[in-house]
């Protein structure tokens, strides 16, 4: 018997092997096989039976480790689409859909531990009997009733989580022969240690009810865009919709969130509703834990999967719904091959498996908005905040007039540095919140102490030797750090270029603002949340739990703090520098800025006390800032869309970014030029209507990790032409085999840096 096998190698084809007699494992489509390939052993996926090829001597597979396929036919179809659309070898796409434990060298055995289960073994039919039995223990009675409500059986630790009783209470029930304790083996699930926040059962508002009903009326493969302002209660809509899908229709569901570590509150709400039926694919899971979760999902024990991007490949069957929260987030796009966008993959999976898709956000991506406007997606709107809360009042501080001219020109450098970072109105608002014991969130989307170091004499800026970006000064280790390649070096006291000794720090980072705030408000409890303070596995949720428990007065952080947080006692949000990123040479810079400002502003005023937002900027008239201040998404979209017509950018056209990189500057430039010319020659020979080729040009960040980078942009009016062209390019265009030259194709890029 012959089989076609996809291998995770940079080759756009499958390979045929023969299956020796006596092979016991599964060789059905979707099973793994170990095969010899160029003197090595590779793990591949069986795509199907192959027909005999004349005159070819085929190699035998080495082994077939699975007793049934690890990928369903639907997931293989999905990966076939990914391979075609994103121009990736099928084997690479298939590998992405599996936990790494299954594609590595050895298959780990799931580790099991046991837990104690309490089960009711006697019923208490009458209230009178109840009163008699529990005459002296109200706690025993509560526990008994909880167990009844949970269907008669539950893990002891779950009961304990909810009631926090002493062991004697349970033992009492056991002695009365009402409850029996047994042991059960469980998969590793680090989340069971988290106590979910008690879910407040809200009655849906009219707008929420309508959205839920319309979602329930959708057919498989259809897509709804849930445009709900910040605090409008999108989570409740997801939950009620999924409750019907999972509990009533008996189907399964996937919930995608941008970064699971940043959204512990959202995850808690899902856990509170779906309990044991939920699998949370946290980025902090070990490979083994991830594999355990995958197994539990495949066995059908988990019916709702919550996770970041890659959770879209969860091996659920009978999939009824896919929810994508914050659908506009760039983290849904994978930065390496296959460069898929989880939203697009979700749409395709939903079409293949007949699931309903919900895209939720306060700031829809221009792509999704355009799809809704064209009627391809159904638009659902939540125009008001839930629970009577109001959108916060947003005001702008013009840094050009309100900021001191320079830090060093003042008498007291510490004072002036503070005044440079925090304007008088933001300072007054912070003091006011501290007095009232209300909480504040401060956004500065730049980590480190200062953005860069510059010589005061010759203006030389310290740059990374490997990348074309400046080094960031980190004070905790007195180092300059490259945020791209992590190169570090000592801070020099004299300029390497001119020998000058007036070395200046420029541009604020979160470390510096944290210090300045500490000096200004010595008794305030300040927490900083950025990449440097969240290296531990559970660091994000530890910080956020402290904020939730009221143990933090000021939460300062990078864009990490802008997402999904729902703290009713936060009444002030300050944006220290709204302009970080607004001038990047990237067609999405304004959209990102608008989204970030709108999202962070949305953290304020979620409770009855209302809220206020202060945005510090040097470009108060920029439409991204103006529209964020006015909570005006429609105004923003109009202006932004017009800006993407000429020159044309998505969603007006389809875009692919083709990057050539290499270790030698000239060779990289020449190869990229050749690529651009090759494409233009091709267009002459076989005209593709509506396709244009731009460049080559250096990437905005010309060098990263010692590799030079040039790019060619391809624009196409229609998707099929783009697919055809990119496929042809991937198969036919060859780079010189020198200077480590590499080609990467990024279709529908979320950034061009
Ligand atoms: P979003 O994700 O749309 O920003 P959330 O789902 O976080 O909003 O909800 C915002 C807040 O409103 C939460 O604290 C939630 O508990 C509350 N909430 C949601 N729906 C209702 C409702 N129908 N009545 C009262 N409060 C609600
Ligand atoms: Zn670097």
GROMACS .gro file of N, CA and C in nm, residues 92-243:
model
  456
   92UNK      N    1   0.394   2.218   0.693
   92UNK     CA    2   0.417   2.324   0.791
   92UNK      C    3   0.283   2.371   0.850
   93UNK      N    4   0.181   2.381   0.765
   93UNK     CA    5   0.049   2.419   0.814
   93UNK      C    6  -0.006   2.312   0.907
   94UNK      N    7   0.011   2.186   0.872
   94UNK     CA    8  -0.041   2.076   0.955
   94UNK      C    9   0.029   2.073   1.090
   95UNK      N   10   0.158   2.100   1.091
   95UNK     CA   11   0.231   2.100   1.217
   95UNK      C   12   0.177   2.207   1.312
   96UNK      N   13   0.139   2.321   1.254
   96UNK     CA   14   0.084   2.429   1.335
   96UNK      C   15  -0.046   2.388   1.404
   97UNK      N   16  -0.118   2.295   1.342
   97UNK     CA   17  -0.248   2.257   1.396
   97UNK      C   18  -0.238   2.153   1.507
   98UNK      N   19  -0.117   2.106   1.536
   98UNK     CA   20  -0.100   2.002   1.638
   98UNK      C   21  -0.019   2.053   1.755
   99UNK      N   22  -0.042   1.998   1.876
   99UNK     CA   23   0.044   2.036   1.988
   99UNK      C   24   0.187   1.989   1.961
  100UNK      N   25   0.284   2.066   2.007
  100UNK     CA   26   0.423   2.034   1.970
  100UNK      C   27   0.464   1.897   2.022
  101UNK      N   28   0.396   1.850   2.128
  101UNK     CA   29   0.430   1.717   2.179
  101UNK      C   30   0.409   1.610   2.073
  102UNK      N   31   0.321   1.635   1.978
  102UNK     CA   32   0.292   1.533   1.877
  102UNK      C   33   0.382   1.545   1.755
  103UNK      N   34   0.453   1.656   1.743
  103UNK     CA   35   0.536   1.673   1.624
  103UNK      C   36   0.683   1.670   1.658
  104UNK      N   37   0.714   1.654   1.788
  104UNK     CA   38   0.853   1.645   1.830
  104UNK      C   39   0.904   1.503   1.816
  105UNK      N   40   1.020   1.477   1.874
  105UNK     CA   41   1.084   1.347   1.854
  105UNK      C   42   1.011   1.236   1.929
  106UNK      N   43   0.968   1.264   2.050
  106UNK     CA   44   0.906   1.158   2.126
  106UNK      C   45   0.768   1.201   2.172
  107UNK      N   46   0.685   1.106   2.195
  107UNK     CA   47   0.549   1.136   2.240
  107UNK      C   48   0.543   1.123   2.391
  108UNK      N   49   0.516   1.231   2.461
  108UNK     CA   50   0.514   1.222   2.606
  108UNK      C   51   0.388   1.153   2.654
  109UNK      N   52   0.400   1.080   2.761
  109UNK     CA   53   0.280   1.021   2.819
  109UNK      C   54   0.216   1.125   2.909
  110UNK      N   55   0.086   1.133   2.906
  110UNK     CA   56   0.022   1.229   2.994
  110UNK      C   57   0.049   1.193   3.139
  111UNK      N   58   0.084   1.291   3.218
  111UNK     CA   59   0.105   1.261   3.359
  111UNK      C   60  -0.029   1.275   3.428
  112UNK      N   61  -0.055   1.187   3.518
  112UNK     CA   62  -0.185   1.193   3.582
  112UNK      C   63  -0.169   1.209   3.730
  113UNK      N   64  -0.259   1.280   3.791
  113UNK     CA   65  -0.263   1.282   3.936
  113UNK      C   66  -0.408   1.256   3.977
  114UNK      N   67  -0.429   1.240   4.105
  114UNK     CA   68  -0.565   1.205   4.145
  114UNK      C   69  -0.627   1.320   4.222
  115UNK      N   70  -0.759   1.322   4.223
  115UNK     CA   71  -0.826   1.417   4.310
  115UNK      C   72  -0.945   1.347   4.375
  116UNK      N   73  -0.993   1.404   4.484
  116UNK     CA   74  -1.102   1.341   4.557
  116UNK      C   75  -1.235   1.393   4.508
  117UNK      N   76  -1.327   1.300   4.489
  117UNK     CA   77  -1.459   1.336   4.439
  117UNK      C   78  -1.561   1.304   4.548
  118UNK      N   79  -1.648   1.397   4.577
  118UNK     CA   80  -1.756   1.372   4.673
  118UNK      C   81  -1.884   1.343   4.596
  119UNK      N   82  -1.953   1.234   4.632
  119UNK     CA   83  -2.075   1.197   4.561
  119UNK      C   84  -2.186   1.173   4.663
  120UNK      N   85  -2.304   1.224   4.634
  120UNK     CA   86  -2.418   1.199   4.723
  120UNK      C   87  -2.458   1.053   4.711
  121UNK      N   88  -2.476   0.988   4.823
  121UNK     CA   89  -2.521   0.849   4.815
  121UNK      C   90  -2.658   0.830   4.879
  122UNK      N   91  -2.711   0.936   4.939
  122UNK     CA   92  -2.846   0.923   4.995
  122UNK      C   93  -2.923   1.048   4.959
  123UNK      N   94  -3.051   1.033   4.941
  123UNK     CA   95  -3.133   1.149   4.914
  123UNK      C   96  -3.209   1.187   5.040
  124UNK      N   97  -3.236   1.314   5.050
  124UNK     CA   98  -3.314   1.361   5.165
  124UNK      C   99  -3.442   1.419   5.110
  125UNK      N  100  -3.548   1.340   5.107
  125UNK     CA  101  -3.663   1.386   5.031
  125UNK      C  102  -3.740   1.502   5.094
  126UNK      N  103  -3.756   1.504   5.222
  126UNK     CA  104  -3.846   1.607   5.276
  126UNK      C  105  -3.770   1.714   5.351
  127UNK      N  106  -3.833   1.832   5.353
  127UNK     CA  107  -3.771   1.942   5.425
  127UNK      C  108  -3.760   1.911   5.574
  128UNK      N  109  -3.861   1.843   5.624
  128UNK     CA  110  -3.859   1.812   5.767
  128UNK      C  111  -3.740   1.724   5.802
  129UNK      N  112  -3.720   1.626   5.717
  129UNK     CA  113  -3.609   1.535   5.740
  129UNK      C  114  -3.477   1.611   5.735
  130UNK      N  115  -3.474   1.705   5.644
  130UNK     CA  116  -3.357   1.789   5.629
  130UNK      C  117  -3.327   1.862   5.760
  131UNK      N  118  -3.431   1.926   5.812
  131UNK     CA  119  -3.413   2.002   5.936
  131UNK      C  120  -3.359   1.913   6.047
  132UNK      N  121  -3.413   1.790   6.053
  132UNK     CA  122  -3.372   1.698   6.159
  132UNK      C  123  -3.224   1.659   6.140
  133UNK      N  124  -3.192   1.618   6.017
  133UNK     CA  125  -3.057   1.567   5.991
  133UNK      C  126  -2.951   1.673   6.017
  134UNK      N  127  -2.980   1.798   5.977
  134UNK     CA  128  -2.878   1.901   5.989
  134UNK      C  129  -2.901   1.991   6.107
  135UNK      N  130  -2.967   1.934   6.211
  135UNK     CA  131  -3.006   2.015   6.325
  135UNK      C  132  -2.893   2.101   6.378
  136UNK      N  133  -2.772   2.045   6.383
  136UNK     CA  134  -2.666   2.122   6.447
  136UNK      C  135  -2.564   2.179   6.349
  137UNK      N  136  -2.580   2.150   6.219
  137UNK     CA  137  -2.478   2.201   6.128
  137UNK      C  138  -2.536   2.267   6.004
  138UNK      N  139  -2.542   2.398   6.009
  138UNK     CA  140  -2.587   2.473   5.891
  138UNK      C  141  -2.488   2.454   5.777
  139UNK      N  142  -2.359   2.441   5.811
  139UNK     CA  143  -2.256   2.425   5.708
  139UNK      C  144  -2.273   2.295   5.632
  140UNK      N  145  -2.304   2.187   5.707
  140UNK     CA  146  -2.324   2.059   5.642
  140UNK      C  147  -2.442   2.067   5.545
  141UNK      N  148  -2.543   2.137   5.588
  141UNK     CA  149  -2.662   2.149   5.504
  141UNK      C  150  -2.630   2.226   5.376
  142UNK      N  151  -2.556   2.337   5.390
  142UNK     CA  152  -2.520   2.417   5.272
  142UNK      C  153  -2.437   2.332   5.175
  143UNK      N  154  -2.345   2.257   5.231
  143UNK     CA  155  -2.258   2.174   5.147
  143UNK      C  156  -2.340   2.068   5.075
  144UNK      N  157  -2.431   2.005   5.149
  144UNK     CA  158  -2.518   1.904   5.090
  144UNK      C  159  -2.596   1.963   4.974
  145UNK      N  160  -2.649   2.083   4.996
  145UNK     CA  161  -2.733   2.144   4.893
  145UNK      C  162  -2.650   2.187   4.771
  146UNK      N  163  -2.529   2.232   4.798
  146UNK     CA  164  -2.441   2.268   4.686
  146UNK      C  165  -2.415   2.144   4.600
  147UNK      N  166  -2.387   2.034   4.668
  147UNK     CA  167  -2.358   1.911   4.597
  147UNK      C  168  -2.480   1.866   4.515
  148UNK      N  169  -2.597   1.883   4.573
  148UNK     CA  170  -2.719   1.852   4.499
  148UNK      C  171  -2.729   1.939   4.374
  149UNK      N  172  -2.701   2.067   4.391
  149UNK     CA  173  -2.711   2.160   4.279
  149UNK      C  174  -2.611   2.129   4.169
  150UNK      N  175  -2.498   2.072   4.210
  150UNK     CA  176  -2.395   2.042   4.112
  150UNK      C  177  -2.418   1.905   4.048
  151UNK      N  178  -2.536   1.849   4.067
  151UNK     CA  179  -2.568   1.724   4.000
  151UNK      C  180  -2.531   1.602   4.082
  152UNK      N  181  -2.497   1.620   4.209
  152UNK     CA  182  -2.476   1.506   4.296
  152UNK      C  183  -2.332   1.464   4.312
  153UNK      N  184  -2.240   1.525   4.233
  153UNK     CA  185  -2.101   1.482   4.242
  153UNK      C  186  -2.010   1.597   4.203
  154UNK      N  187  -1.903   1.617   4.279
  154UNK     CA  188  -1.810   1.724   4.245
  154UNK      C  189  -1.677   1.700   4.313
  155UNK      N  190  -1.571   1.759   4.258
  155UNK     CA  191  -1.440   1.746   4.320
  155UNK      C  192  -1.441   1.821   4.453
  156UNK      N  193  -1.376   1.762   4.553
  156UNK     CA  194  -1.374   1.823   4.685
  156UNK      C  195  -1.316   1.964   4.679
  157UNK      N  196  -1.211   1.980   4.596
  157UNK     CA  197  -1.148   2.113   4.593
  157UNK      C  198  -1.241   2.217   4.529
  158UNK      N  199  -1.328   2.172   4.437
  158UNK     CA  200  -1.424   2.266   4.378
  158UNK      C  201  -1.524   2.311   4.484
  159UNK      N  202  -1.571   2.213   4.564
  159UNK     CA  203  -1.663   2.247   4.672
  159UNK      C  204  -1.597   2.345   4.769
  160UNK      N  205  -1.471   2.315   4.798
  160UNK     CA  206  -1.398   2.397   4.893
  160UNK      C  207  -1.380   2.539   4.841
  161UNK      N  208  -1.355   2.548   4.711
  161UNK     CA  209  -1.337   2.678   4.649
  161UNK      C  210  -1.461   2.765   4.672
  162UNK      N  211  -1.577   2.702   4.661
  162UNK     CA  212  -1.700   2.780   4.667
  162UNK      C  213  -1.745   2.807   4.810
  163UNK      N  214  -1.716   2.716   4.902
  163UNK     CA  215  -1.769   2.733   5.037
  163UNK      C  216  -1.664   2.754   5.145
  164UNK      N  217  -1.542   2.713   5.118
  164UNK     CA  218  -1.435   2.723   5.217
  164UNK      C  219  -1.475   2.668   5.356
  165UNK      N  220  -1.505   2.538   5.358
  165UNK     CA  221  -1.544   2.474   5.483
  165UNK      C  222  -1.425   2.399   5.541
  166UNK      N  223  -1.434   2.362   5.668
  166UNK     CA  224  -1.325   2.283   5.727
  166UNK      C  225  -1.350   2.137   5.694
  167UNK      N  226  -1.244   2.053   5.693
  167UNK     CA  227  -1.260   1.912   5.655
  167UNK      C  228  -1.368   1.842   5.738
  168UNK      N  229  -1.389   1.887   5.863
  168UNK     CA  230  -1.484   1.816   5.948
  168UNK      C  231  -1.628   1.825   5.895
  169UNK      N  232  -1.658   1.929   5.820
  169UNK     CA  233  -1.793   1.943   5.767
  169UNK      C  234  -1.823   1.830   5.669
  170UNK      N  235  -1.727   1.807   5.578
  170UNK     CA  236  -1.745   1.701   5.480
  170UNK      C  237  -1.743   1.564   5.550
  171UNK      N  238  -1.649   1.549   5.643
  171UNK     CA  239  -1.641   1.422   5.716
  171UNK      C  240  -1.771   1.392   5.789
  172UNK      N  241  -1.836   1.495   5.839
  172UNK     CA  242  -1.964   1.478   5.906
  172UNK      C  243  -2.068   1.416   5.812
  173UNK      N  244  -2.069   1.466   5.688
  173UNK     CA  245  -2.164   1.412   5.590
  173UNK      C  246  -2.131   1.267   5.557
  174UNK      N  247  -2.002   1.238   5.552
  174UNK     CA  248  -1.961   1.100   5.523
  174UNK      C  249  -2.005   1.008   5.637
  175UNK      N  250  -1.986   1.056   5.761
  175UNK     CA  251  -2.026   0.975   5.877
  175UNK      C  252  -2.176   0.949   5.879
  176UNK      N  253  -2.254   1.050   5.833
  176UNK     CA  254  -2.400   1.032   5.830
  176UNK      C  255  -2.444   0.947   5.710
  177UNK      N  256  -2.345   0.896   5.635
  177UNK     CA  257  -2.374   0.813   5.518
  177UNK      C  258  -2.454   0.885   5.410
  178UNK      N  259  -2.431   1.015   5.401
  178UNK     CA  260  -2.498   1.091   5.297
  178UNK      C  261  -2.408   1.109   5.174
  179UNK      N  262  -2.276   1.108   5.199
  179UNK     CA  263  -2.180   1.137   5.094
  179UNK      C  264  -2.070   1.033   5.097
  180UNK      N  265  -2.023   0.992   4.979
  180UNK     CA  266  -1.907   0.903   4.970
  180UNK      C  267  -1.794   0.976   4.899
  181UNK      N  268  -1.673   0.943   4.939
  181UNK     CA  269  -1.555   1.006   4.876
  181UNK      C  270  -1.484   0.900   4.791
  182UNK      N  271  -1.453   0.935   4.668
  182UNK     CA  272  -1.376   0.842   4.584
  182UNK      C  273  -1.260   0.919   4.521
  183UNK      N  274  -1.170   0.844   4.459
  183UNK     CA  275  -1.055   0.909   4.394
  183UNK      C  276  -1.070   0.896   4.243
  184UNK      N  277  -1.022   1.000   4.174
  184UNK     CA  278  -1.034   0.999   4.029
  184UNK      C  279  -0.904   1.054   3.972
  185UNK      N  280  -0.857   0.997   3.863
  185UNK     CA  281  -0.735   1.054   3.804
  185UNK      C  282  -0.774   1.174   3.718
  186UNK      N  283  -0.690   1.275   3.721
  186UNK     CA  284  -0.720   1.395   3.642
  186UNK      C  285  -0.600   1.433   3.557
  187UNK      N  286  -0.630   1.502   3.450
  187UNK     CA  287  -0.524   1.558   3.368
  187UNK      C  288  -0.465   1.678   3.442
  188UNK      N  289  -0.343   1.716   3.402
  188UNK     CA  290  -0.286   1.839   3.458
  188UNK      C  291  -0.370   1.956   3.412
  189UNK      N  292  -0.408   2.039   3.498
  189UNK     CA  293  -0.478   2.162   3.458
  189UNK      C  294  -0.446   2.269   3.560
  190UNK      N  295  -0.344   2.349   3.532
  190UNK     CA  296  -0.298   2.447   3.629
  190UNK      C  297  -0.406   2.547   3.666
  191UNK      N  298  -0.512   2.557   3.584
  191UNK     CA  299  -0.612   2.659   3.611
  191UNK      C  300  -0.703   2.625   3.725
  192UNK      N  301  -0.708   2.496   3.760
  192UNK     CA  302  -0.800   2.463   3.865
  192UNK      C  303  -0.758   2.527   3.997
  193UNK      N  304  -0.636   2.577   4.001
  193UNK     CA  305  -0.590   2.644   4.124
  193UNK      C  306  -0.643   2.786   4.134
  194UNK      N  307  -0.690   2.840   4.022
  194UNK     CA  308  -0.743   2.977   4.024
  194UNK      C  309  -0.887   2.975   4.071
  195UNK      N  310  -0.920   3.059   4.164
  195UNK     CA  311  -1.059   3.068   4.207
  195UNK      C  312  -1.130   3.165   4.114
  196UNK      N  313  -1.226   3.117   4.040
  196UNK     CA  314  -1.293   3.210   3.951
  196UNK      C  315  -1.373   3.313   4.030
  197UNK      N  316  -1.371   3.434   3.979
  197UNK     CA  317  -1.450   3.539   4.042
  197UNK      C  318  -1.596   3.498   4.033
  198UNK      N  319  -1.669   3.521   4.137
  198UNK     CA  320  -1.812   3.489   4.134
  198UNK      C  321  -1.876   3.565   4.019
  199UNK      N  322  -1.947   3.492   3.936
  199UNK     CA  323  -2.005   3.560   3.821
  199UNK      C  324  -2.136   3.626   3.863
  200UNK      N  325  -2.147   3.752   3.829
  200UNK     CA  326  -2.268   3.825   3.860
  200UNK      C  327  -2.368   3.791   3.750
  201UNK      N  328  -2.483   3.737   3.788
  201UNK     CA  329  -2.581   3.702   3.687
  201UNK      C  330  -2.661   3.826   3.651
  202UNK      N  331  -2.630   3.884   3.535
  202UNK     CA  332  -2.703   4.003   3.492
  202UNK      C  333  -2.818   3.964   3.401
  203UNK      N  334  -2.923   4.043   3.407
  203UNK     CA  335  -3.029   4.030   3.308
  203UNK      C  336  -2.983   4.106   3.185
  204UNK      N  337  -2.981   4.041   3.068
  204UNK     CA  338  -2.933   4.113   2.949
  204UNK      C  339  -3.016   4.238   2.921
  205UNK      N  340  -2.949   4.342   2.874
  205UNK     CA  341  -3.020   4.462   2.830
  205UNK      C  342  -3.093   4.430   2.700
  206UNK      N  343  -3.176   4.522   2.655
  206UNK     CA  344  -3.248   4.498   2.530
  206UNK      C  345  -3.151   4.476   2.414
  207UNK      N  346  -3.046   4.561   2.410
  207UNK     CA  347  -2.951   4.548   2.299
  207UNK      C  348  -2.879   4.412   2.307
  208UNK      N  349  -2.842   4.371   2.429
  208UNK     CA  350  -2.777   4.240   2.444
  208UNK      C  351  -2.871   4.128   2.402
  209UNK      N  352  -2.997   4.136   2.447
  209UNK     CA  353  -3.093   4.031   2.412
  209UNK      C  354  -3.109   4.019   2.262
  210UNK      N  355  -3.117   4.134   2.197
  210UNK     CA  356  -3.136   4.128   2.052
  210UNK      C  357  -3.016   4.063   1.985
  211UNK      N  358  -2.896   4.101   2.031
  211UNK     CA  359  -2.775   4.042   1.972
  211UNK      C  360  -2.774   3.890   1.993
  212UNK      N  361  -2.810   3.847   2.114
  212UNK     CA  362  -2.810   3.703   2.144
  212UNK      C  363  -2.910   3.631   2.053
  213UNK      N  364  -3.029   3.689   2.041
  213UNK     CA  365  -3.130   3.624   1.957
  213UNK      C  366  -3.088   3.616   1.813
  214UNK      N  367  -3.028   3.724   1.765
  214UNK     CA  368  -2.989   3.722   1.624
  214UNK      C  369  -2.876   3.623   1.601
  215UNK      N  370  -2.788   3.609   1.700
  215UNK     CA  371  -2.682   3.509   1.685
  215UNK      C  372  -2.740   3.368   1.681
  216UNK      N  373  -2.841   3.346   1.765
  216UNK     CA  374  -2.901   3.212   1.769
  216UNK      C  375  -2.976   3.179   1.640
  217UNK      N  376  -3.011   3.284   1.565
  217UNK     CA  377  -3.083   3.261   1.440
  217UNK      C  378  -2.990   3.242   1.321
  218UNK      N  379  -2.860   3.259   1.342
  218UNK     CA  380  -2.765   3.248   1.231
  218UNK      C  381  -2.746   3.103   1.188
  219UNK      N  382  -2.709   3.086   1.063
  219UNK     CA  383  -2.681   2.952   1.013
  219UNK      C  384  -2.530   2.927   1.011
  220UNK      N  385  -2.495   2.799   1.004
  220UNK     CA  386  -2.354   2.762   1.001
  220UNK      C  387  -2.279   2.832   0.887
  221UNK      N  388  -2.159   2.880   0.916
  221UNK     CA  389  -2.079   2.947   0.815
  221UNK      C  390  -2.103   3.097   0.809
  222UNK      N  391  -2.210   3.144   0.877
  222UNK     CA  392  -2.238   3.288   0.873
  222UNK      C  393  -2.157   3.361   0.981
  223UNK      N  394  -2.137   3.491   0.956
  223UNK     CA  395  -2.050   3.569   1.042
  223UNK      C  396  -2.123   3.693   1.092
  224UNK      N  397  -2.113   3.721   1.221
  224UNK     CA  398  -2.168   3.844   1.276
  224UNK      C  399  -2.057   3.928   1.336
  225UNK      N  400  -2.062   4.057   1.308
  225UNK     CA  401  -1.968   4.150   1.370
  225UNK      C  402  -2.041   4.217   1.484
  226UNK      N  403  -1.998   4.190   1.607
  226UNK     CA  404  -2.061   4.251   1.725
  226UNK      C  405  -1.983   4.377   1.760
  227UNK      N  406  -2.036   4.491   1.716
  227UNK     CA  407  -1.970   4.618   1.745
  227UNK      C  408  -2.033   4.674   1.872
  228UNK      N  409  -1.963   4.655   1.984
  228UNK     CA  410  -2.015   4.705   2.111
  228UNK      C  411  -1.912   4.795   2.174
  229UNK      N  412  -1.951   4.912   2.217
  229UNK     CA  413  -1.856   5.006   2.275
  229UNK      C  414  -1.793   4.943   2.400
  230UNK      N  415  -1.683   5.000   2.447
  230UNK     CA  416  -1.616   4.945   2.566
  230UNK      C  417  -1.714   4.947   2.683
  231UNK      N  418  -1.725   4.834   2.751
  231UNK     CA  419  -1.814   4.827   2.866
  231UNK      C  420  -1.959   4.801   2.830
  232UNK      N  421  -1.985   4.765   2.705
  232UNK     CA  422  -2.124   4.743   2.664
  232UNK      C  423  -2.172   4.603   2.699
  233UNK      N  424  -2.082   4.519   2.750
  233UNK     CA  425  -2.124   4.385   2.792
  233UNK      C  426  -2.121   4.282   2.681
  234UNK      N  427  -2.015   4.286   2.601
  234UNK     CA  428  -2.002   4.187   2.492
  234UNK      C  429  -1.986   4.046   2.550
  235UNK      N  430  -1.913   4.037   2.663
  235UNK     CA  431  -1.889   3.904   2.720
  235UNK      C  432  -2.019   3.833   2.755
  236UNK      N  433  -2.116   3.906   2.806
  236UNK     CA  434  -2.244   3.844   2.840
  236UNK      C  435  -2.312   3.789   2.714
  237UNK      N  436  -2.299   3.863   2.605
  237UNK     CA  437  -2.358   3.816   2.478
  237UNK      C  438  -2.290   3.685   2.437
  238UNK      N  439  -2.158   3.681   2.441
  238UNK     CA  440  -2.088   3.557   2.405
  238UNK      C  441  -2.136   3.443   2.494
  239UNK      N  442  -2.142   3.470   2.625
  239UNK     CA  443  -2.172   3.364   2.721
  239UNK      C  444  -2.312   3.308   2.700
  240UNK      N  445  -2.410   3.397   2.682
  240UNK     CA  446  -2.547   3.348   2.666
  240UNK      C  447  -2.563   3.273   2.534
  241UNK      N  448  -2.500   3.325   2.432
  241UNK     CA  449  -2.504   3.258   2.302
  241UNK      C  450  -2.442   3.118   2.314
  242UNK      N  451  -2.324   3.112   2.375
  242UNK     CA  452  -2.254   2.983   2.385
  242UNK      C  453  -2.326   2.886   2.478
  243UNK      N  454  -2.390   2.941   2.580
  243UNK     CA  455  -2.466   2.854   2.671
  243UNK      C  456  -2.571   2.775   2.591
   0.00000   0.00000   0.00000
